[in-house]
XYZ file of C-alpha atoms in Angstrom:
431
model
C 52.010 16.731 9.928
C 51.587 20.499 9.773
C 51.055 20.395 6.007
C 48.139 17.976 6.395
C 46.516 19.966 9.204
C 46.893 23.184 7.258
C 45.394 21.491 4.181
C 42.392 20.259 6.191
C 41.768 23.621 7.841
C 42.215 25.620 4.645
C 39.525 23.613 2.885
C 37.221 23.338 5.927
C 37.637 19.561 6.078
C 38.490 19.376 9.769
C 35.788 18.843 12.416
C 37.005 22.048 14.095
C 35.542 23.884 11.083
C 32.019 22.831 12.084
C 30.475 25.444 14.380
C 27.738 23.438 16.087
C 26.055 26.474 17.664
C 25.817 28.342 14.386
C 24.826 25.365 12.252
C 22.213 24.089 14.700
C 20.663 27.552 14.902
C 20.532 27.674 11.104
C 19.205 24.122 10.840
C 16.369 24.971 13.245
C 15.570 28.098 11.246
C 15.332 26.009 8.080
C 12.997 23.608 9.887
C 10.724 26.497 10.827
C 10.679 27.700 7.214
C 9.655 24.255 6.036
C 6.723 24.141 8.446
C 5.391 27.420 7.058
C 6.111 26.898 3.329
C 8.676 29.670 3.285
C 11.533 29.094 0.815
C 14.158 26.872 2.402
C 16.115 23.680 1.982
C 14.167 21.416 4.358
C 10.853 20.073 3.048
C 9.434 19.248 6.536
C 6.879 16.915 5.006
C 3.672 16.282 6.941
C 2.939 12.551 7.171
C -0.576 12.393 8.695
C 0.793 9.598 10.894
C 1.050 9.754 14.683
C 3.644 8.021 16.837
C 0.664 6.945 18.965
C -0.842 4.692 16.271
C -2.031 1.367 17.639
C -0.570 -2.041 16.770
C -3.311 -4.545 16.053
C -2.418 -8.135 17.021
C -3.197 -11.078 14.783
C -3.586 -9.102 11.583
C -1.236 -9.446 8.622
C 0.047 -6.570 6.521
C 1.903 -6.533 3.219
C 5.121 -4.545 3.539
C 7.034 -2.928 0.704
C 10.389 -1.311 1.419
C 11.895 0.772 -1.366
C 15.336 1.527 0.034
C 18.467 3.197 -1.259
C 19.607 0.252 -3.368
C 17.160 -2.599 -2.665
C 13.430 -3.244 -2.906
C 12.173 -5.601 -0.186
C 8.777 -7.247 0.092
C 7.340 -9.438 2.838
C 4.353 -10.219 5.026
C 4.370 -9.047 8.658
C 2.062 -10.287 11.397
C 2.051 -9.125 15.022
C 1.255 -11.969 17.402
C -0.815 -11.748 20.592
C 2.216 -10.355 22.434
C 2.651 -7.737 19.681
C 5.867 -9.374 18.551
C 6.402 -9.095 14.777
C 6.690 -12.193 12.618
C 8.217 -11.569 9.176
C 7.514 -14.143 6.450
C 7.776 -14.584 2.671
C 10.669 -12.129 2.472
C 12.242 -11.199 -0.882
C 14.929 -8.672 -1.821
C 15.775 -7.390 -5.306
C 17.596 -4.329 -6.641
C 15.755 -1.017 -6.815
C 14.701 -0.102 -10.343
C 16.659 2.883 -11.630
C 19.907 2.147 -9.787
C 21.897 0.833 -12.745
C 20.102 2.619 -15.559
C 17.201 4.982 -16.123
C 13.755 3.385 -16.143
C 10.365 4.619 -17.325
C 7.386 4.869 -14.987
C 5.905 1.748 -16.594
C 9.126 -0.173 -15.986
C 9.425 1.155 -12.438
C 5.961 0.118 -11.292
C 6.181 -3.076 -13.332
C 9.225 -4.199 -11.354
C 7.484 -3.315 -8.084
C 4.381 -5.238 -9.134
C 6.464 -8.283 -10.135
C 7.543 -8.571 -6.518
C 4.173 -7.820 -4.927
C 2.036 -10.251 -6.922
C 2.775 -13.238 -4.670
C 1.561 -11.276 -1.622
C -1.342 -9.219 -2.894
C -4.093 -11.689 -1.906
C -2.683 -12.286 1.593
C -3.860 -9.001 3.138
C -5.909 -5.908 2.376
C -3.445 -3.738 4.324
C -0.270 -2.428 2.708
C 2.526 -0.541 4.416
C 4.857 1.055 1.886
C 8.205 2.367 3.120
C 9.373 4.761 0.391
C 12.857 6.058 1.151
C 12.779 9.150 -1.045
C 11.389 12.660 -0.748
C 7.639 12.446 -1.356
C 4.698 14.610 -0.410
C 2.248 12.542 1.626
C -1.431 13.042 0.838
C -4.214 12.977 3.456
C -5.226 9.552 2.084
C -1.693 8.295 2.884
C -0.312 8.022 -0.640
C 3.115 9.406 -1.531
C 4.014 11.629 -4.483
C 7.781 11.742 -5.175
C 9.353 15.189 -5.252
C 12.791 14.090 -6.407
C 14.882 10.949 -6.334
C 18.107 11.085 -4.334
C 20.720 8.312 -3.913
C 21.319 8.390 -7.671
C 18.026 6.637 -8.550
C 17.138 7.375 -12.184
C 13.361 7.284 -12.656
C 12.348 10.840 -13.632
C 8.899 9.879 -14.973
C 7.868 8.630 -11.518
C 8.291 12.091 -9.967
C 4.818 13.524 -9.398
C 3.015 10.152 -9.568
C 1.194 8.670 -6.530
C 3.277 5.582 -5.853
C 0.681 3.431 -4.069
C -2.160 4.233 -6.470
C 0.133 3.683 -9.470
C 1.253 0.303 -8.133
C -2.328 -0.784 -7.464
C -3.284 0.337 -10.977
C -0.527 -1.862 -12.421
C -1.731 -4.812 -10.338
C -5.351 -4.204 -11.391
C -4.267 -4.263 -15.043
C -2.749 -7.666 -14.333
C -6.124 -8.965 -13.172
C -5.863 -8.609 -9.385
C -8.741 -7.309 -7.275
C -7.377 -4.257 -5.438
C -10.650 -2.484 -4.608
C -10.446 -3.145 -0.868
C -6.745 -2.478 -0.437
C -5.793 0.177 2.107
C -2.298 1.568 2.124
C -0.011 3.916 4.004
C 3.113 5.315 2.385
C 5.782 6.438 4.851
C 9.374 7.523 4.551
C 12.037 5.185 5.932
C 12.821 7.574 8.786
C 9.139 7.770 9.699
C 9.049 3.969 9.647
C 12.183 3.892 11.787
C 10.521 6.162 14.345
C 7.362 4.013 14.340
C 9.438 0.862 14.833
C 10.093 1.971 18.417
C 6.480 0.929 19.095
C 7.427 -2.683 18.419
C 11.090 -2.777 19.361
C 11.615 -0.516 22.388
C 9.573 -0.460 25.588
C 11.835 1.962 27.515
C 10.126 5.030 29.053
C 10.682 8.078 26.853
C 9.490 11.645 26.363
C 9.919 11.625 22.594
C 11.190 9.722 19.583
C 13.422 10.430 16.593
C 13.892 8.220 13.564
C 17.294 8.532 11.926
C 18.811 6.930 8.830
C 22.442 7.108 7.793
C 23.064 4.538 5.120
C 23.165 5.063 1.371
C 21.456 8.376 2.091
C 20.386 10.192 5.252
C 17.222 11.601 6.771
C 15.490 12.350 10.064
C 11.945 12.250 11.433
C 10.498 13.632 14.674
C 7.069 14.485 16.088
C 5.686 18.023 15.816
C 2.592 19.732 17.205
C -0.041 20.231 14.508
C -0.469 23.810 15.719
C 3.057 24.553 14.490
C 2.580 23.034 11.032
C 1.196 26.182 9.455
C 1.382 24.956 5.847
C -1.411 22.377 6.208
C -5.113 22.909 6.799
C -7.309 20.996 9.187
C -7.328 20.277 12.892
C -4.545 21.964 14.844
C -4.886 19.769 17.906
C -2.656 16.785 18.498
C 0.614 16.039 16.738
C 2.092 14.076 13.861
C 5.419 12.809 12.574
C 7.380 15.143 10.318
C 9.735 13.856 7.636
C 12.480 16.481 7.761
C 14.254 15.474 4.520
C 17.415 16.529 6.328
C 19.660 15.238 3.546
C 18.680 18.293 1.516
C 19.924 20.791 4.122
C 21.842 23.363 2.074
C 25.414 23.422 3.311
C 28.866 23.693 1.795
C 31.604 24.202 4.354
C 34.507 24.557 1.964
C 35.560 24.895 -1.648
C 36.016 21.137 -2.075
C 32.437 20.498 -0.992
C 31.075 22.739 -3.702
C 33.394 21.305 -6.348
C 32.424 17.764 -5.392
C 28.684 18.551 -5.478
C 29.135 19.622 -9.096
C 30.304 16.107 -10.008
C 27.094 14.483 -8.693
C 23.555 14.026 -9.970
C 21.289 16.940 -8.933
C 24.309 19.073 -8.037
C 22.208 21.788 -6.393
C 20.335 19.462 -4.052
C 21.011 17.078 -1.173
C 24.232 18.784 -0.121
C 24.041 17.571 3.476
C 23.526 13.987 2.318
C 26.544 14.300 0.052
C 28.701 15.311 3.017
C 27.830 12.445 5.375
C 26.147 9.471 3.681
C 27.394 6.168 2.362
C 26.653 6.845 -1.295
C 29.017 9.817 -1.283
C 31.655 9.664 1.477
C 33.915 7.385 -0.536
C 33.619 9.532 -3.636
C 34.277 12.672 -1.630
C 37.350 11.096 -0.011
C 38.640 10.171 -3.479
C 38.110 13.768 -4.597
C 39.898 15.173 -1.524
C 42.863 12.802 -1.786
C 43.338 13.685 -5.447
C 43.333 17.368 -4.465
C 45.912 16.620 -1.777
C 48.053 14.924 -4.405
C 47.788 18.026 -6.599
C 48.922 20.177 -3.665
C 51.969 17.993 -3.095
C 50.836 16.463 0.196
C 51.719 12.929 -0.900
C 54.727 11.362 -2.582
C 54.856 10.737 -6.332
C 54.791 7.001 -5.713
C 51.593 7.276 -3.691
C 50.021 9.398 -6.429
C 50.853 6.737 -9.011
C 49.492 3.903 -6.888
C 46.345 5.768 -5.859
C 45.385 6.618 -9.425
C 45.553 2.926 -10.270
C 42.665 2.087 -7.903
C 39.841 1.316 -10.301
C 36.729 3.369 -9.615
C 38.241 5.227 -6.660
C 37.230 4.669 -3.049
C 33.951 3.592 -1.523
C 32.839 4.430 1.998
C 33.661 0.837 2.911
C 37.223 0.912 1.533
C 38.044 4.200 3.255
C 36.692 2.793 6.522
C 38.764 -0.386 6.101
C 41.937 1.686 6.033
C 41.161 3.177 9.441
C 40.183 -0.202 10.870
C 43.192 -2.176 9.644
C 45.767 0.192 8.265
C 48.450 -2.532 8.066
C 46.414 -5.140 6.188
C 48.086 -5.578 2.812
C 44.879 -7.048 1.359
C 43.501 -3.499 1.183
C 44.283 -1.270 -1.806
C 44.909 1.822 0.317
C 47.425 -0.046 2.454
C 49.233 -1.081 -0.706
C 49.297 2.570 -1.791
C 51.333 3.599 1.269
C 53.513 0.499 1.544
C 57.065 1.502 2.475
C 56.266 5.166 3.195
C 55.121 5.881 6.756
C 54.757 9.582 5.979
C 52.161 8.856 3.269
C 50.471 6.288 5.514
C 49.949 8.731 8.372
C 48.803 11.578 6.127
C 46.245 9.321 4.473
C 44.961 8.138 7.852
C 44.579 11.701 9.125
C 42.727 12.894 6.029
C 40.267 10.000 5.982
C 39.681 10.183 9.727
C 39.056 13.928 9.473
C 36.438 13.483 6.742
C 34.612 10.907 8.871
C 34.846 12.901 12.085
C 33.526 15.986 10.299
C 30.617 13.869 9.040
C 29.980 12.728 12.614
C 29.863 16.299 13.887
C 27.432 17.255 11.121
C 25.318 14.231 12.055
C 25.264 15.515 15.630
C 24.010 18.891 14.353
C 21.176 17.128 12.557
C 20.127 15.022 15.560
C 20.516 17.890 18.014
C 18.196 20.014 15.899
C 15.521 17.300 15.867
C 15.653 16.988 19.654
C 15.783 20.733 20.351
C 12.797 21.315 18.063
C 10.629 19.645 20.719
C 10.235 19.994 24.484
C 11.341 16.408 24.973
C 14.436 15.000 26.664
C 14.685 17.404 29.592
C 14.411 14.656 32.205
C 17.204 12.049 31.973
C 14.791 9.389 33.252
C 12.632 9.994 30.175
C 15.073 10.665 27.353
C 14.400 11.050 23.656
C 14.779 7.642 22.048
C 16.711 7.908 18.780
C 16.263 4.811 16.661
C 19.262 4.946 14.345
C 19.343 2.745 11.262
C 21.791 2.382 8.388
C 25.003 0.481 7.713
C 27.041 3.633 7.128
C 26.349 4.833 10.668
C 27.234 1.527 12.290
C 29.900 0.137 9.969
C 31.989 3.216 9.145
C 34.935 3.393 11.513
C 34.645 6.225 14.104
C 31.371 7.627 12.723
C 29.018 6.436 15.467
C 31.651 6.973 18.170
C 32.300 10.617 17.308
C 28.597 11.340 16.735
C 27.836 10.220 20.292
C 30.748 12.250 21.682
C 29.515 15.437 20.015
C 25.919 14.774 21.059
C 27.011 14.349 24.681
C 29.059 17.538 24.673
C 26.562 19.704 22.812
C 23.097 18.326 23.493
C 23.445 17.067 27.057
C 26.124 19.261 28.622
C 25.264 22.493 26.836
C 21.495 22.227 26.377
C 20.391 19.828 29.099
C 18.697 17.412 26.708
C 19.062 13.669 27.168
C 18.884 10.944 24.567
C 19.168 7.206 24.299
C 20.257 5.645 21.023
C 18.791 2.290 20.074
C 19.100 -0.006 17.110
C 15.965 -1.950 16.208
C 16.462 -4.640 13.590
C 14.328 -4.394 10.434
C 13.098 -0.945 11.465
C 11.836 0.184 8.027
C 9.868 -3.048 7.646
C 8.389 -2.957 11.169
C 7.507 0.728 10.955
C 5.867 0.320 7.558
C 3.843 -2.589 8.963
C 2.632 -0.451 11.864
C 1.694 2.355 9.481
C -0.151 -0.093 7.228
C -2.179 -1.450 10.108
C -3.108 2.046 11.317
C -5.210 3.024 8.268
């Protein structure tokens, strides 16, 4: 398999091409730039929300969750034991996924799904899974839409105020409504308040699904770009998916085929919306370089729409299952079958190592995790992280080798169900 290994190394597709020391140092430098408003690729958005916010029992909160592909609405109530009860749940597609929508259409669709809940509570927690500047009054103003959402008119508009305006125009009384807009990673971090009672020295919220992002807690004294009190601390939305990185020539070429080609490079190297497309791009390049047989090339080009992250993962999970298109592509040719397996596995393992860079940077940015009895709790959410073959496994291997053995920092990964919903509820009750 020398030709495959040489191909992977030449185009920086192998995990060995990821220098964790160098990239983590650079990632941390970009984080520092973002905290001081210096030009950089990480927004480091202040949230005005603390991980120490209190859960109030017996009070209901309306929760909106604008995710990568779905918009969820429900009512959440914490009982006397602070256990969350989710009711009146509804899920629809996010506006702007299939086709471009105007601002009026965007907020109209959101309002259609909030109307049934609006009189059930004066508290609203809004999980908004896109880059947005958070205002001191807890609204969110979108900077840019990632994950291929097409709603350009919404950029620059306060999402909570705009939604309430739409509801007011429909005749609802919204004068007493209080809201808190948080990013999904911020919500994921906050969800540890409801879903994890383990002793810890710090918390990180992490999403790797359709897109990717990270949140951690920073001292206010280090957030030089905001005015006000410098005591205490608050959660920072890193917007890590926008970290500017292109390891090889194929990365740059692939970016140019995507929406917003100059942004969200890191997300396009590791997240579910892009891994399948990138694998398709790489395999076609391998075909051009003569890595595969002519028969494989013919069969592969017949796969309608190319690969998804799910279909590439399926091949690693069950590489002999003839129900899968990729298995059919290599039927009768073990050489093609092994080369395909190695290429796909390499892309995923490289993504895992990059994920470890991201998480290591979030932990190292704080003083937390130095005592193994009080680790940093990383609440990881997202189907790509958990469902993509080898991704979680290799991420944990690289974190152990780099973060624990090399830097003496200890973590514990947890998975809290419905994290964006629970975290948004906690944020909504805190205002």
